[in-house]
Coordinates of C-alpha atoms in Angstrom, one line a residue:
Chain U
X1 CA 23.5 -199.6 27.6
X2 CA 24.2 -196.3 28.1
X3 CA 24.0 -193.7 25.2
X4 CA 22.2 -196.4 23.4
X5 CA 19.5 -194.4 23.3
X6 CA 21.5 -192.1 20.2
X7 CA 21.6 -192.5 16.9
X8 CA 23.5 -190.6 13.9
X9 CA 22.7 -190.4 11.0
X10 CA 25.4 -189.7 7.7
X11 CA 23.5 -188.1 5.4
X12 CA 24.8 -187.8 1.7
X13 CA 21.6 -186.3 0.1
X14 CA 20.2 -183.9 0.4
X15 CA 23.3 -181.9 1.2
X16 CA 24.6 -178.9 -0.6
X17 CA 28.2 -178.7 -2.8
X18 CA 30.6 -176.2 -3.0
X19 CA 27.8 -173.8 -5.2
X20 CA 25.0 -174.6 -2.8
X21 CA 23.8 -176.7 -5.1
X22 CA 21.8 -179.9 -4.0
X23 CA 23.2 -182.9 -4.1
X24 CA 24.1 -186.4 -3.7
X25 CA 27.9 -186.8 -2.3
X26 CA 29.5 -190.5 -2.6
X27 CA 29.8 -192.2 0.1
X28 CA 33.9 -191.9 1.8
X29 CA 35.5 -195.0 2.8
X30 CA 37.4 -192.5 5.5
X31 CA 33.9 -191.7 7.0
X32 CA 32.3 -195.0 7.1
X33 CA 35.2 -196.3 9.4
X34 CA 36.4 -193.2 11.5
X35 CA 32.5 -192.8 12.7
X36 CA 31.9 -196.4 13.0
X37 CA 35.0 -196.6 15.5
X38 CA 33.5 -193.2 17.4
X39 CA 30.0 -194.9 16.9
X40 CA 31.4 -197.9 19.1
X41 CA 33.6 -195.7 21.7
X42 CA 30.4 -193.9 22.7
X43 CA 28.5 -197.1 22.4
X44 CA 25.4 -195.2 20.3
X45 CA 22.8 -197.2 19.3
X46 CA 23.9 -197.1 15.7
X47 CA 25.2 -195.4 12.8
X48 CA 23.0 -194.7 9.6
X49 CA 25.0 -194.1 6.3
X50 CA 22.1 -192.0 4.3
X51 CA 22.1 -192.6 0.5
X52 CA 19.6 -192.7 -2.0
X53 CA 22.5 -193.7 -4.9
X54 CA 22.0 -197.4 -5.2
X55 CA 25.9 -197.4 -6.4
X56 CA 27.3 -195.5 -3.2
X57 CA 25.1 -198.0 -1.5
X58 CA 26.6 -200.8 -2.2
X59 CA 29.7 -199.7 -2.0
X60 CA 29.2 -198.8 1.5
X61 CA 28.1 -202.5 2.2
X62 CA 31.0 -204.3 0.9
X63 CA 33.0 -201.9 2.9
X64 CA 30.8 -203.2 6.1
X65 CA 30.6 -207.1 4.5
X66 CA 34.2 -206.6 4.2
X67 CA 35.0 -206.1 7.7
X68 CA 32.4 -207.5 9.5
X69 CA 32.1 -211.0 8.0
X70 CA 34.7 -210.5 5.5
X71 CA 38.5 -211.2 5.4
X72 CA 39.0 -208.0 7.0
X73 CA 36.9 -209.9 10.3
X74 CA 40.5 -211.7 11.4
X75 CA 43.0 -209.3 9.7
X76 CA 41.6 -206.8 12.1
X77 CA 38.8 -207.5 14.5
X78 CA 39.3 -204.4 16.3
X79 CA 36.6 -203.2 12.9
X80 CA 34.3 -205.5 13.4
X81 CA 32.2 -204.0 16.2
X82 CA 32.0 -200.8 15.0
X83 CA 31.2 -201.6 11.8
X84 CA 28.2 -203.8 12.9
X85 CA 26.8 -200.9 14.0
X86 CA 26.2 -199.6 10.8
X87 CA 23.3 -199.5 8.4
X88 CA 22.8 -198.2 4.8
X89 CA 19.5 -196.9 4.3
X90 CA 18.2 -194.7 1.6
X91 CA 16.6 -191.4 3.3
X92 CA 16.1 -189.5 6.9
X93 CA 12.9 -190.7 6.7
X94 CA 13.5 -194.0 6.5
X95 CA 15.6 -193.9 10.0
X96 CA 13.0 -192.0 11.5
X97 CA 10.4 -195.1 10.8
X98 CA 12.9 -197.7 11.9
X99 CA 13.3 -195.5 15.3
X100 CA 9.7 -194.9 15.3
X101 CA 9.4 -199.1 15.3
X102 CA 11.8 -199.6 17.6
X103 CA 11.0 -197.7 20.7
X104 CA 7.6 -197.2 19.6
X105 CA 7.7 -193.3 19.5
X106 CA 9.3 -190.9 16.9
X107 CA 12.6 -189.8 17.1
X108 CA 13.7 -186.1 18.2
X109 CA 15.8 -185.7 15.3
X110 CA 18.7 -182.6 15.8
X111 CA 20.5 -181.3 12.8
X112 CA 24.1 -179.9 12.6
X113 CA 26.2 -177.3 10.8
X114 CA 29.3 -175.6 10.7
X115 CA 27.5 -172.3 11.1
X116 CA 25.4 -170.5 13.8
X117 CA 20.9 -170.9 13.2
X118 CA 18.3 -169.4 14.7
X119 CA 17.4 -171.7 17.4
X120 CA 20.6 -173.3 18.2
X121 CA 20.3 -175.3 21.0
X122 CA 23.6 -175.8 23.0
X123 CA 25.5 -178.8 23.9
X124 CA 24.3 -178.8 27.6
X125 CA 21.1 -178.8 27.0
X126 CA 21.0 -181.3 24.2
X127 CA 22.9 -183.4 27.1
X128 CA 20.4 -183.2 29.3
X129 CA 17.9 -184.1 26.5
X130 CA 19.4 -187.4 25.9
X131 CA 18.9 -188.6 29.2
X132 CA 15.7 -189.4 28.5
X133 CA 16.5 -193.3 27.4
X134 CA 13.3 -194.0 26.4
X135 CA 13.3 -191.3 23.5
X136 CA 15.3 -192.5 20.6
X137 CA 17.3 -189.3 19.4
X138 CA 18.9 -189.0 16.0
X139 CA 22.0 -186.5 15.0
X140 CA 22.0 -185.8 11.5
X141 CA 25.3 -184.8 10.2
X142 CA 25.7 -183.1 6.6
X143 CA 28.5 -184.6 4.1
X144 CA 29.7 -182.3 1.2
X145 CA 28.6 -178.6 2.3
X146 CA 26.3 -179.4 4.8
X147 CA 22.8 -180.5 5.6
X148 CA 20.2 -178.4 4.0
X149 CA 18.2 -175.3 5.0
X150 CA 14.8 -177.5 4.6
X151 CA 17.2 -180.2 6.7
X152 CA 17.3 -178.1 9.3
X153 CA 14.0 -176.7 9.6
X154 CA 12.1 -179.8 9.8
X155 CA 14.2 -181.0 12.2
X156 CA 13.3 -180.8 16.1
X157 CA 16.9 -179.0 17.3
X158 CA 19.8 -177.6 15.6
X159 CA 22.5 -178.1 17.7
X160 CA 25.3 -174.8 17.8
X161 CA 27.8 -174.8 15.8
X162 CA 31.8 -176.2 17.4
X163 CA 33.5 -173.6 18.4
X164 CA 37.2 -173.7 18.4
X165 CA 38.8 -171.4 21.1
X166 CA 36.6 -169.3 22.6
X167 CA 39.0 -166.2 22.6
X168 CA 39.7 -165.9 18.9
X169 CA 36.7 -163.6 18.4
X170 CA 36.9 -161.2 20.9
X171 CA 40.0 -160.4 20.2
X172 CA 39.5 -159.8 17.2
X173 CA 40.9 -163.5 15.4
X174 CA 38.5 -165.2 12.7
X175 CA 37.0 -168.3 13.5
X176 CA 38.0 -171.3 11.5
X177 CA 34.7 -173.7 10.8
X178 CA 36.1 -176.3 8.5
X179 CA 36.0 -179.5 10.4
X180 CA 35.8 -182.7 8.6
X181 CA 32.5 -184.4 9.4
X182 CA 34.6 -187.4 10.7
X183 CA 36.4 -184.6 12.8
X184 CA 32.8 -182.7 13.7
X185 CA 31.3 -186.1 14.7
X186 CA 34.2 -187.1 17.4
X187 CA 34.0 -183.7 18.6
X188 CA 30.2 -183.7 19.4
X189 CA 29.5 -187.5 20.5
X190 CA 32.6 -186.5 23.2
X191 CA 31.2 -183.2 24.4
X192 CA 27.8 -185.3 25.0
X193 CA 29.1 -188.8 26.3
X194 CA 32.6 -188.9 26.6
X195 CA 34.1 -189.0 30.3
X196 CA 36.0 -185.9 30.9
X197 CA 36.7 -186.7 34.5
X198 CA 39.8 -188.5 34.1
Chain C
X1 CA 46.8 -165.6 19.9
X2 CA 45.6 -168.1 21.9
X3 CA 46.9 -171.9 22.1
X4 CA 49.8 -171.0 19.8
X5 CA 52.0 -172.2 22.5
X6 CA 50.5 -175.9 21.4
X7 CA 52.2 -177.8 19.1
X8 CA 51.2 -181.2 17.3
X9 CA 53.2 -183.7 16.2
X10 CA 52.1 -186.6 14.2
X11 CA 54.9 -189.6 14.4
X12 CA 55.1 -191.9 11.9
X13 CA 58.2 -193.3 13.1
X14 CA 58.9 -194.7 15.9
X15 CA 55.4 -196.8 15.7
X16 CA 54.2 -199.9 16.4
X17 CA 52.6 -202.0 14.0
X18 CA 49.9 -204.3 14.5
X19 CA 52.2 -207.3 15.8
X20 CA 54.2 -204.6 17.7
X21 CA 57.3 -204.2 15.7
X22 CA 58.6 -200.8 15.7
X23 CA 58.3 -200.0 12.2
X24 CA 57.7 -196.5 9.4
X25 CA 53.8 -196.2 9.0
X26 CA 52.9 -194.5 5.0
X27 CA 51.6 -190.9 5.3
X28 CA 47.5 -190.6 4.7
X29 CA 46.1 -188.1 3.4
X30 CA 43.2 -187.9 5.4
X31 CA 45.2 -187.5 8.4
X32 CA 47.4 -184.7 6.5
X33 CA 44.0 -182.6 6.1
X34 CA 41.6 -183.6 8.8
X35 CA 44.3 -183.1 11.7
X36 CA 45.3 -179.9 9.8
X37 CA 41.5 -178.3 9.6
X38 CA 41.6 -179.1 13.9
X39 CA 44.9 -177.9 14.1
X40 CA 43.5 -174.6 12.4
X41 CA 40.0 -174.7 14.3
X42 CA 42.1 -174.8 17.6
X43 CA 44.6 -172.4 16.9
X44 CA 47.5 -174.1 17.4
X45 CA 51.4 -173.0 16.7
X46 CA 51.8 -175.9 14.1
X47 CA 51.5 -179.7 13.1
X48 CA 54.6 -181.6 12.7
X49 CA 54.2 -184.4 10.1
X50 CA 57.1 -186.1 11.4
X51 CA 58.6 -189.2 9.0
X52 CA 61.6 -190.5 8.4
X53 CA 61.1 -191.5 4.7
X54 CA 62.3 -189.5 2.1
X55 CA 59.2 -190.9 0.2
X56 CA 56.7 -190.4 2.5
X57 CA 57.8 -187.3 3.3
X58 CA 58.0 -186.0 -0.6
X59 CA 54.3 -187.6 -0.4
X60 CA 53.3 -185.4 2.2
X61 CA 54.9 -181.8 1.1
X62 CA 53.2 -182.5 -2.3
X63 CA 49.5 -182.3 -0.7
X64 CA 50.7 -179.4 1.1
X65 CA 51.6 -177.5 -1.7
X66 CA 49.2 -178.2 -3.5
X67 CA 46.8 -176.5 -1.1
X68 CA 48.8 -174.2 -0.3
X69 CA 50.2 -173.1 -3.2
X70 CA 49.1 -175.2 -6.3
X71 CA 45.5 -175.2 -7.8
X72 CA 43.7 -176.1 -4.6
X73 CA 44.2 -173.2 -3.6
X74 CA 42.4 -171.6 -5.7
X75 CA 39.8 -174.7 -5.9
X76 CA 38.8 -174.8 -2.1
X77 CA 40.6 -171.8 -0.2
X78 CA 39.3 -173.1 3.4
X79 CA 42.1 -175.9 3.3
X80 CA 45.1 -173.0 2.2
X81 CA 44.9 -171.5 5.9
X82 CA 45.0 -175.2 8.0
X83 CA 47.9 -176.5 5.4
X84 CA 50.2 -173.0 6.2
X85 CA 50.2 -174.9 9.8
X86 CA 51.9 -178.4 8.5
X87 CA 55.4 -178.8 8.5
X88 CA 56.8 -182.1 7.3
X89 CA 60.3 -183.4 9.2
X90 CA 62.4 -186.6 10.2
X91 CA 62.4 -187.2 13.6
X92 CA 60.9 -185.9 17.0
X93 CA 64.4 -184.1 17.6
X94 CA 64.3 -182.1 15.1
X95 CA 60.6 -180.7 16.8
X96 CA 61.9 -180.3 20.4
X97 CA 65.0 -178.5 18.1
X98 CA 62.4 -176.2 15.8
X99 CA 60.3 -175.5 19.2
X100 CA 63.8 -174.1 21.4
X101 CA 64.7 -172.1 18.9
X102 CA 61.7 -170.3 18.2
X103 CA 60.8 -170.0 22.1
X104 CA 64.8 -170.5 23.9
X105 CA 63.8 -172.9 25.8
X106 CA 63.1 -177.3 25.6
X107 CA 59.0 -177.7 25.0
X108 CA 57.6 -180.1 27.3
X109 CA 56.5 -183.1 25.4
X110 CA 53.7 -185.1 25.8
X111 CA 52.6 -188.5 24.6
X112 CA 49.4 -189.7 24.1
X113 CA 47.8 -193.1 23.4
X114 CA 45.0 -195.5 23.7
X115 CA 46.0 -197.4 26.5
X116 CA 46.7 -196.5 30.5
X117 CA 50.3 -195.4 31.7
X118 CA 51.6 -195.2 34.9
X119 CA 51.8 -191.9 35.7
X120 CA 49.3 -190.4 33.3
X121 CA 48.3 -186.5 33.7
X122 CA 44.4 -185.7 32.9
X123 CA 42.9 -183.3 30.7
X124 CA 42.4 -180.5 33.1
X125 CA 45.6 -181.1 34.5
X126 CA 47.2 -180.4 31.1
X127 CA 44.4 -178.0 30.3
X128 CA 46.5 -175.6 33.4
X129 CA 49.7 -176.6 32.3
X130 CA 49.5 -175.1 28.8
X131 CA 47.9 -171.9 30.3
X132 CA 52.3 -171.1 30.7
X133 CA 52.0 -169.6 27.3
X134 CA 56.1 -169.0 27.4
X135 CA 56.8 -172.7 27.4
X136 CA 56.0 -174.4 23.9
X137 CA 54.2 -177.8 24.3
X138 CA 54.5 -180.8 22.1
X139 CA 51.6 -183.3 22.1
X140 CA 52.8 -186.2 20.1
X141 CA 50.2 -188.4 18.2
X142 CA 51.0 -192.4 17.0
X143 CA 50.3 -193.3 13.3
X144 CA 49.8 -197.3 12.9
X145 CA 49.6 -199.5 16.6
X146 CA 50.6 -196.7 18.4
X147 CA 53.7 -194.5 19.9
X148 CA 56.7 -197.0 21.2
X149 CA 57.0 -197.4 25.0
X150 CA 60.6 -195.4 24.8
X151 CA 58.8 -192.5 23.2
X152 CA 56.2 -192.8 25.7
X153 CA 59.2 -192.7 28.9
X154 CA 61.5 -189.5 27.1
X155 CA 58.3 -187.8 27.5
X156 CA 57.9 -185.2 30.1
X157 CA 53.7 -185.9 30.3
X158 CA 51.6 -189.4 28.8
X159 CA 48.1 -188.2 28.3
X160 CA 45.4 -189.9 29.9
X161 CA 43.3 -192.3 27.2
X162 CA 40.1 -191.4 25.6
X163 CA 37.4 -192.8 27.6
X164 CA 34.3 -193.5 25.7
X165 CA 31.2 -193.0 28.2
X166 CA 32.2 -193.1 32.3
X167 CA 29.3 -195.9 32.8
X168 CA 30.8 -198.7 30.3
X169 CA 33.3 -199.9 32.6
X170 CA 31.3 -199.7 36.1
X171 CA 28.3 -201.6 34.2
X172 CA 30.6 -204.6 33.4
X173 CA 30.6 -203.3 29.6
X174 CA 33.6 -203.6 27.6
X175 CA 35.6 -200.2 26.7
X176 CA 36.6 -199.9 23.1
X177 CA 39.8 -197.7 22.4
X178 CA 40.4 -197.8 19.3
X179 CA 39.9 -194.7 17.4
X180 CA 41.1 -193.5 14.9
X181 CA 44.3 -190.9 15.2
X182 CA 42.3 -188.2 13.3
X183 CA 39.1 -188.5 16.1
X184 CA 41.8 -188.7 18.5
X185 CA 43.6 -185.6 17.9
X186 CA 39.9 -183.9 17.5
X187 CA 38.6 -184.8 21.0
X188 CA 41.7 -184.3 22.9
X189 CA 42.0 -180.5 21.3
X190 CA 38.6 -180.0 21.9
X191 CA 39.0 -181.1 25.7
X192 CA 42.1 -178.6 25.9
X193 CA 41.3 -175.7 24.2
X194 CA 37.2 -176.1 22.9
X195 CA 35.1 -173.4 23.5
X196 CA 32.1 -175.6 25.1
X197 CA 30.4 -172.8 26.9
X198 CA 27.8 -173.0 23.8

């Protein structure tokens, strides 16, 4: 399948907080389906919810059981593929040896971030990356603050940063980089798979 | 500035629920703030939180002032600047109303939704119609199952659907459309107005 070759990867430690402190976020029911349904749409090869909290853990597998073989299954089936996609694991690492397993190579793993990193690597090129199906690839995407600097540098790319409207700078606007990660992660999986020819 | 012309409108009334009754869908909060932080990434002219409920809408104006004005505001000043773009009233009329007064003339209106519609416009068709910065557009977004069919036909415009990746359909693989309305309103502002030069 196409695109199968992508992975993300919802991380919730190590992130930073509001102080830039490190830490582990909870785990938002929001997220778990609004990237699970983008997940699906783009038809990635799966979503990783990254926790080392044993409590946000399970929490983040009832919401799956719930949906996917729960009562939730018939009330609304529409939830059910996307949410199979999905799997709770406790660290980056630990998606990078599942990968490693699966296609029997390691994964080219690209960070991202609301702001601008030496290195960026831009959307096109990351594009024409992917197309290489028989690397796996995995996009990390930070929860709370953001991934961490160490994320990032022990990662193979950092993608660029979204940028809203291209004109707000020069003319002398301030750019806005707030997005919600749910937001960020639409965003991003459309600029690399979605069909912008209709 | 740039794409201030643009308007949102999220509808929470007339909408379809999931056996396709034409029903009042509850305000989230999620949507209040992530469609809010885009709205403010994208530069747009406003977001109409449009409900008929006197609940709802009391729901709604609370989280705004909060951010706006309350201790939010002061907690996390990123989401003061996106919430100064949300205005919370009762019907669709009273937007196409708000939007001739402020620019003297009827906004063209466009609906959007998950499934095709005879007569859909694409992206870059739309992405050349908004370039007439004197005429205010209206893109109007479904809470619940989705805008009703009338809303759809008083529209000057139905958007095109989100397609996921352009090879699903071709390779005999199924096409799932059903995002959420927050990734919704992401990708299609990032098709119209995204910088993706990057």
């Amino acid at each position: 399948m196409i695109g199968s070759n992508l992975y993300i990867g919802l991380v919730h430690h190590p992130v930073y907080d509001k102080r830039g402190k490190v830490v582990a976020a909870a785990v938002t029911n929001f997220d778990v389906h609004d990237i699970a349904r983008c997940a699906r749409t783009y038809s990635l090869g799966g979503f990783f919810i990254i926790t080392p909290l044993e409590s946000q853990a399970e929490l983040a597998k009832r919401i799956i059981w719930h949906w996917v073989e729960g009562a939730g299954s018939s009330y609304n089936p529409t939830r059910k593929e996307p949410l199979s996609l999905v799997e709770v694991i406790q660290s980056i690492d630990e998606a990078d040896l599942k990968l490693s397993r699966l296609y029997g190579k390691k994964a080219k793993r690209i960070a991202t971030g609301a702001s601008a990193h030496p290195g960026n690597i831009g959307f096109e090129l990351l594009k024409g990356l992917i197309e290489d199906r028989k690397t796996p690839f995995l996009i990390l995407f930070g929860t709370g603050w953001g991934l961490t600097q160490e994320v990032k540098e022990s990662s193979d790319y950092v993608l660029a940063p979204i940028m809203g409207e291209r004109e707000a700078g020069e003319k002398g606007g301030t750019r806005y980089n707030h997005l919600s990660v749910r937001s960020a992660v639409a965003i991003i999986l459309d600029r690399l798979l979605g069909d912008r020819t209709a």
